[in-house]
PDB file of C-alpha atoms in Angstrom:
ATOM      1  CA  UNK A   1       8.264  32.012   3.914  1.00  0.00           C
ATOM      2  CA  UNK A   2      10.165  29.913   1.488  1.00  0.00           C
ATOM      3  CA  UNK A   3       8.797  26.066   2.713  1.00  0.00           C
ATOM      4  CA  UNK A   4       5.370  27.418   2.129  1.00  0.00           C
ATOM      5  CA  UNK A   5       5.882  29.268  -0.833  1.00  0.00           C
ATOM      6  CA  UNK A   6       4.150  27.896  -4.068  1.00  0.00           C
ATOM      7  CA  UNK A   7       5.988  26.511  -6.824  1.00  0.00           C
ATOM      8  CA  UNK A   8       7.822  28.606  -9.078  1.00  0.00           C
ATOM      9  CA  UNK A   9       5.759  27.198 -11.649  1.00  0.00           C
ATOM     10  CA  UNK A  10       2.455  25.547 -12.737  1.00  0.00           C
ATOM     11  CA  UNK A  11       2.953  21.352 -11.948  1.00  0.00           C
ATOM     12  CA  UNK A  12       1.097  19.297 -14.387  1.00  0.00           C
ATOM     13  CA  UNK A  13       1.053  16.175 -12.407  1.00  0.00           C
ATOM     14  CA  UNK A  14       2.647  14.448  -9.693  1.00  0.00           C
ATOM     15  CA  UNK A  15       6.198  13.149  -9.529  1.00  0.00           C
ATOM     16  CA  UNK A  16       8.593  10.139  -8.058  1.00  0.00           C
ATOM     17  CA  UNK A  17      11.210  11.686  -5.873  1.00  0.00           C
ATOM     18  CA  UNK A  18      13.320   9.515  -8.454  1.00  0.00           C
ATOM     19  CA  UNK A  19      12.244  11.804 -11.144  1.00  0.00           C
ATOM     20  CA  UNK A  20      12.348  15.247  -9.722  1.00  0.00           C
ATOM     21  CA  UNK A  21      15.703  13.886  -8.013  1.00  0.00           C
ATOM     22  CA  UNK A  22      16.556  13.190 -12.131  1.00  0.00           C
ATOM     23  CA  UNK A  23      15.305  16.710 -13.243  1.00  0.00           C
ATOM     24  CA  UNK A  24      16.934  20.030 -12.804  1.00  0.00           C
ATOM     25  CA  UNK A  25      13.838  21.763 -13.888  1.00  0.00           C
ATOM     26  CA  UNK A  26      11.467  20.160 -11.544  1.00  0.00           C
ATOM     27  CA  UNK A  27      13.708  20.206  -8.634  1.00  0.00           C
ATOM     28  CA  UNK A  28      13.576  24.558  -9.660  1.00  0.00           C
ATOM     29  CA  UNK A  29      10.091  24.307  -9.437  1.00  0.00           C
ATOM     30  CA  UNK A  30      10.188  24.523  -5.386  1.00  0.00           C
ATOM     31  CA  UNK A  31      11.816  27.008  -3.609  1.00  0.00           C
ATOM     32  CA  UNK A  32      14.373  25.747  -0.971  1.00  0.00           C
ATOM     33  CA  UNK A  33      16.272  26.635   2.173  1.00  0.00           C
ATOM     34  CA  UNK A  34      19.724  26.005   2.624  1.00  0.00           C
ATOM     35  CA  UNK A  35      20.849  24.630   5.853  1.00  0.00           C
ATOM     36  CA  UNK A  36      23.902  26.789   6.707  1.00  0.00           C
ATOM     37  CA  UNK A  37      24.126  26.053  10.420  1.00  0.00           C
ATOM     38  CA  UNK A  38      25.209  22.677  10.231  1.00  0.00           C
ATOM     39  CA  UNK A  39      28.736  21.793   8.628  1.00  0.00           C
ATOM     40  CA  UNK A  40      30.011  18.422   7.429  1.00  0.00           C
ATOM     41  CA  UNK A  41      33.460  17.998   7.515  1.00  0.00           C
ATOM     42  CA  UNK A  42      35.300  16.634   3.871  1.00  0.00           C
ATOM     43  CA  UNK A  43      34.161  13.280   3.903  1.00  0.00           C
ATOM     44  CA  UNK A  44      31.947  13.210   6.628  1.00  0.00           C
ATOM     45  CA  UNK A  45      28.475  12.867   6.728  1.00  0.00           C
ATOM     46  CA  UNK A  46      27.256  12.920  10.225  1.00  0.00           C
ATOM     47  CA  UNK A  47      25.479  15.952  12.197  1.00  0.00           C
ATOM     48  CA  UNK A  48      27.897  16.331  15.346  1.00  0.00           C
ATOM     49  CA  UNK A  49      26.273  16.736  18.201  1.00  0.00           C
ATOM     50  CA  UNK A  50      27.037  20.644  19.172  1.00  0.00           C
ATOM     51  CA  UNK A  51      25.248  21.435  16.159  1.00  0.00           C
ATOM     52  CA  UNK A  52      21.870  19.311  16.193  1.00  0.00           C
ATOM     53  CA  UNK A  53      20.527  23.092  18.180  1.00  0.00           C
ATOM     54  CA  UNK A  54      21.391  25.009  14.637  1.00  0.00           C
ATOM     55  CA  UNK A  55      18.664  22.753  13.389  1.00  0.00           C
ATOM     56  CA  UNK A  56      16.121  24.340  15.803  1.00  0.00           C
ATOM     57  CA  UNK A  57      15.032  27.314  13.657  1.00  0.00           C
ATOM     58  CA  UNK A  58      14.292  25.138  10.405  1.00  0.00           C
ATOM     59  CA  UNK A  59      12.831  22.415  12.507  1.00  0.00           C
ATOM     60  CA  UNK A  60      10.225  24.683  14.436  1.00  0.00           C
ATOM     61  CA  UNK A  61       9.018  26.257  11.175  1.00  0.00           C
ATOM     62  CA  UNK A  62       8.463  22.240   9.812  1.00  0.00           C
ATOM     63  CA  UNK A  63       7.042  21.039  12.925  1.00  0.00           C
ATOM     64  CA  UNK A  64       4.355  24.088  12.742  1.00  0.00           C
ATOM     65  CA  UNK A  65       3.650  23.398   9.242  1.00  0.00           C
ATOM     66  CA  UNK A  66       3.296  19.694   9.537  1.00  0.00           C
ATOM     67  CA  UNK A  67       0.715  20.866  12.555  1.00  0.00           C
ATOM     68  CA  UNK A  68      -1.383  22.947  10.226  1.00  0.00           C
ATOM     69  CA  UNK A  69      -0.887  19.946   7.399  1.00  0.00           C
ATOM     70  CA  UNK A  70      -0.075  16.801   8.803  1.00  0.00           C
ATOM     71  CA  UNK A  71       0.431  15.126   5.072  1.00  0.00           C
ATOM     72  CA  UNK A  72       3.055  17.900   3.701  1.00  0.00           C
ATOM     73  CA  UNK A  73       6.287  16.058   2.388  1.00  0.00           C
ATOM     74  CA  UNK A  74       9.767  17.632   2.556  1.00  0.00           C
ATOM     75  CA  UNK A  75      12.417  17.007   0.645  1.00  0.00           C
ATOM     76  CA  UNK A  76      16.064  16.856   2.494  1.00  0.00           C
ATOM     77  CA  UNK A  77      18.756  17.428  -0.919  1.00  0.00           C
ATOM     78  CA  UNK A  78      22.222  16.648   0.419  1.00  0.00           C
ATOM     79  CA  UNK A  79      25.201  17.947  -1.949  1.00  0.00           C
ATOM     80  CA  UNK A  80      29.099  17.996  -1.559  1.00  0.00           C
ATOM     81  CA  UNK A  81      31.857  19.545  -3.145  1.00  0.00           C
ATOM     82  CA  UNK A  82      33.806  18.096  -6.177  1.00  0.00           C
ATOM     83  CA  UNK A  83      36.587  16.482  -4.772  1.00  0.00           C
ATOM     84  CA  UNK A  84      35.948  12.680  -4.707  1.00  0.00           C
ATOM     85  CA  UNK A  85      34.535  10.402  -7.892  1.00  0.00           C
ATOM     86  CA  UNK A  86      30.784  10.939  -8.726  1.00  0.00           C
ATOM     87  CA  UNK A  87      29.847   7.168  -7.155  1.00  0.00           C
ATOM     88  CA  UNK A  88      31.259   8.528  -4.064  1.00  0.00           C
ATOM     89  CA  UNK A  89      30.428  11.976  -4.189  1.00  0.00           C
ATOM     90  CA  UNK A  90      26.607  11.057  -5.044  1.00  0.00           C
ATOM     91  CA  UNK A  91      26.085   8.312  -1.720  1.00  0.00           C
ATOM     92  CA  UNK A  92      28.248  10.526   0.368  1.00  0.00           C
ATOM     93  CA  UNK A  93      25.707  13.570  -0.609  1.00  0.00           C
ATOM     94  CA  UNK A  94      22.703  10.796  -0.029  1.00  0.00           C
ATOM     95  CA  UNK A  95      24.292  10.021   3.328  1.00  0.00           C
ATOM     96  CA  UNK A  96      24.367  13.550   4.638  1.00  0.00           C
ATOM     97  CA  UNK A  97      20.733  14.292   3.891  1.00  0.00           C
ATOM     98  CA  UNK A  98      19.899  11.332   5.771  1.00  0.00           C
ATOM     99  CA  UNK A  99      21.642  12.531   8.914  1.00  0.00           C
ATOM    100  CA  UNK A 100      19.738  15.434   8.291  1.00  0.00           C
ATOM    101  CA  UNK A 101      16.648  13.111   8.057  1.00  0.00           C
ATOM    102  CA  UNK A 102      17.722  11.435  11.512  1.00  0.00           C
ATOM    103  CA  UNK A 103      18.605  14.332  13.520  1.00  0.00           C
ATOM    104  CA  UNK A 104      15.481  15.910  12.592  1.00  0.00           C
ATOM    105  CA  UNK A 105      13.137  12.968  13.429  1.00  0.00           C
ATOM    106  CA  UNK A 106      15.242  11.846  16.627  1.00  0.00           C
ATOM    107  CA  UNK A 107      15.403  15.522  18.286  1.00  0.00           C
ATOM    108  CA  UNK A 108      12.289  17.190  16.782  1.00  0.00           C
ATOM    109  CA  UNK A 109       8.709  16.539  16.365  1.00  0.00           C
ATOM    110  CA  UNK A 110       8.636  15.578  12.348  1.00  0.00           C
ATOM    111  CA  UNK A 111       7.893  12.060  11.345  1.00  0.00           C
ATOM    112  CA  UNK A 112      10.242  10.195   9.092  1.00  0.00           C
ATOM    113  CA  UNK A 113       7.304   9.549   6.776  1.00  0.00           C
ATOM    114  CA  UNK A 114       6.925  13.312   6.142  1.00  0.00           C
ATOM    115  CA  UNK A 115      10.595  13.394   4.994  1.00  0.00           C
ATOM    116  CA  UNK A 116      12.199  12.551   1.322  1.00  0.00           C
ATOM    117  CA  UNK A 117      15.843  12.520   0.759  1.00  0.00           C
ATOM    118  CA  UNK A 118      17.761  12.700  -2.145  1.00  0.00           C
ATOM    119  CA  UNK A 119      21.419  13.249  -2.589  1.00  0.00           C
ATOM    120  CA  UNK A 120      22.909  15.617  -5.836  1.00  0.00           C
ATOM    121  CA  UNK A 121      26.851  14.707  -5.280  1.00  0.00           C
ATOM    122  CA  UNK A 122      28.476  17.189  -7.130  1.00  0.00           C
ATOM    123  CA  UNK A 123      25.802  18.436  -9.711  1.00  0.00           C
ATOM    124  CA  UNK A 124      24.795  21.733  -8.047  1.00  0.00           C
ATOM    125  CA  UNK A 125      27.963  22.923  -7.034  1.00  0.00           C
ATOM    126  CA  UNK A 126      27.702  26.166  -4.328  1.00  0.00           C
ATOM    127  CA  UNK A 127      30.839  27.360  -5.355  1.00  0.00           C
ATOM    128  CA  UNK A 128      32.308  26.303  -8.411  1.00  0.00           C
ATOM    129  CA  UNK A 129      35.580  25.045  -7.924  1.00  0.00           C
ATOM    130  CA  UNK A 130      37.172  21.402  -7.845  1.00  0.00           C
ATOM    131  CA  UNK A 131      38.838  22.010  -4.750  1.00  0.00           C
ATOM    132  CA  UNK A 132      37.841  21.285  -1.436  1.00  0.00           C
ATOM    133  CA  UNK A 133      35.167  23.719  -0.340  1.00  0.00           C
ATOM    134  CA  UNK A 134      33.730  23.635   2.797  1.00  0.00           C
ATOM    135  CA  UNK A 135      30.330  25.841   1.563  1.00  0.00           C
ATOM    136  CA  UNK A 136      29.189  22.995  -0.947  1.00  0.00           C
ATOM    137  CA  UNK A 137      29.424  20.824   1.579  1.00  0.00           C
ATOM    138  CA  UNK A 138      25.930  21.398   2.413  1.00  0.00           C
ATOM    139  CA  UNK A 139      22.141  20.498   3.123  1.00  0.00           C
ATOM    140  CA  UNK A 140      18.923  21.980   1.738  1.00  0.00           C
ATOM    141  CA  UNK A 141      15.341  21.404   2.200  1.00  0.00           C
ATOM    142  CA  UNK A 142      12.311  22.161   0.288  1.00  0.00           C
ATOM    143  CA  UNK A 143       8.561  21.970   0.925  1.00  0.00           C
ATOM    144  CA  UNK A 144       7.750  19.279  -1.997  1.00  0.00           C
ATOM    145  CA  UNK A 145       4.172  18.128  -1.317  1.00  0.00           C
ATOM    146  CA  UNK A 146       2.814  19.835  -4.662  1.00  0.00           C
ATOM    147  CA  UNK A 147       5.892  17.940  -6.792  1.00  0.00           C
ATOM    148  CA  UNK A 148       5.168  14.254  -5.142  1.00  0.00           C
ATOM    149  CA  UNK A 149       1.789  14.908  -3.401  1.00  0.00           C
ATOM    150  CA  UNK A 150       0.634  14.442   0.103  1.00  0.00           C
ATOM    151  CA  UNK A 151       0.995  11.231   2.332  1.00  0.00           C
ATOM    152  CA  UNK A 152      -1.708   8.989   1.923  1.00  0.00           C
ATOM    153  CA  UNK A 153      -3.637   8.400   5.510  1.00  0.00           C
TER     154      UNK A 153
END
């Protein structure tokens, strides 16, 4: 229900995923869904093979809406937690929602094209806490086609 829920709010136009990656209040706009079932280890930001089947679930529900609307765009937002500088923190978070990206176009049926990623570092902290913690280590994905607009044909 939540990747084909409509915004939160009206959108006046359409977006860059530079900008709504820049704006807290358009990236609250669109509802999201966390990826829980897949863990990234401190540092890391890889999908280890055991886990690419906890992406089944979230991948199913894409591939049957990019069926119904072949030109929807999702947005992959990787995060981590606060340990680590805010250069590394922010391409380490970019990193793990491209694994995301990969695993989900290399096992499933969802073209790259249909995919955004953007990585948040630290910014939206899960837990807040400047220790190590596993839980903002983390993935989430949002249905964004009515921030950035469809795919062209």
């Amino acid at each position: 229900q939540v990747l084909i829920a409509p915004p939160r709010k009206k959108i006046a136009r359409r977006y860059t995923v530079q900008e709504v990656e820049a704006s807290p209040a358009l990236r609250e706009t669109m509802p999201r869904v966390e990826i829980d079932t897949v863990h990234f280890g401190f540092n890391e930001a890889f999908v280890r093979a055991e886990e690419v089947g906890n992406l089944d679930r979230i991948a199913e529900i894409m591939e049957r809406i990019l069926r119904a609307h072949p030109r929807e765009v999702f947005l992959i937002e990787g995060h981590t937690d606060a340990v680590g500088s805010d250069a590394a923190n922010l391409a380490l978070s970019r990193q793990r929602a491209d694994a995301i990206k990969k695993a989900l176009t290399t096992y499933y049926v969802i073209p790259a094209r249909n995919l955004e990623t953007v990585g948040y570092g630290e910014r939206y902290l899960k837990i807040p806490t400047a220790e190590a913690e596993q839980e903002n280590r983390r993935v989430s994905v949002s249905r964004a086609t009515a921030l950035i607009g469809e795919l062209d044909e």
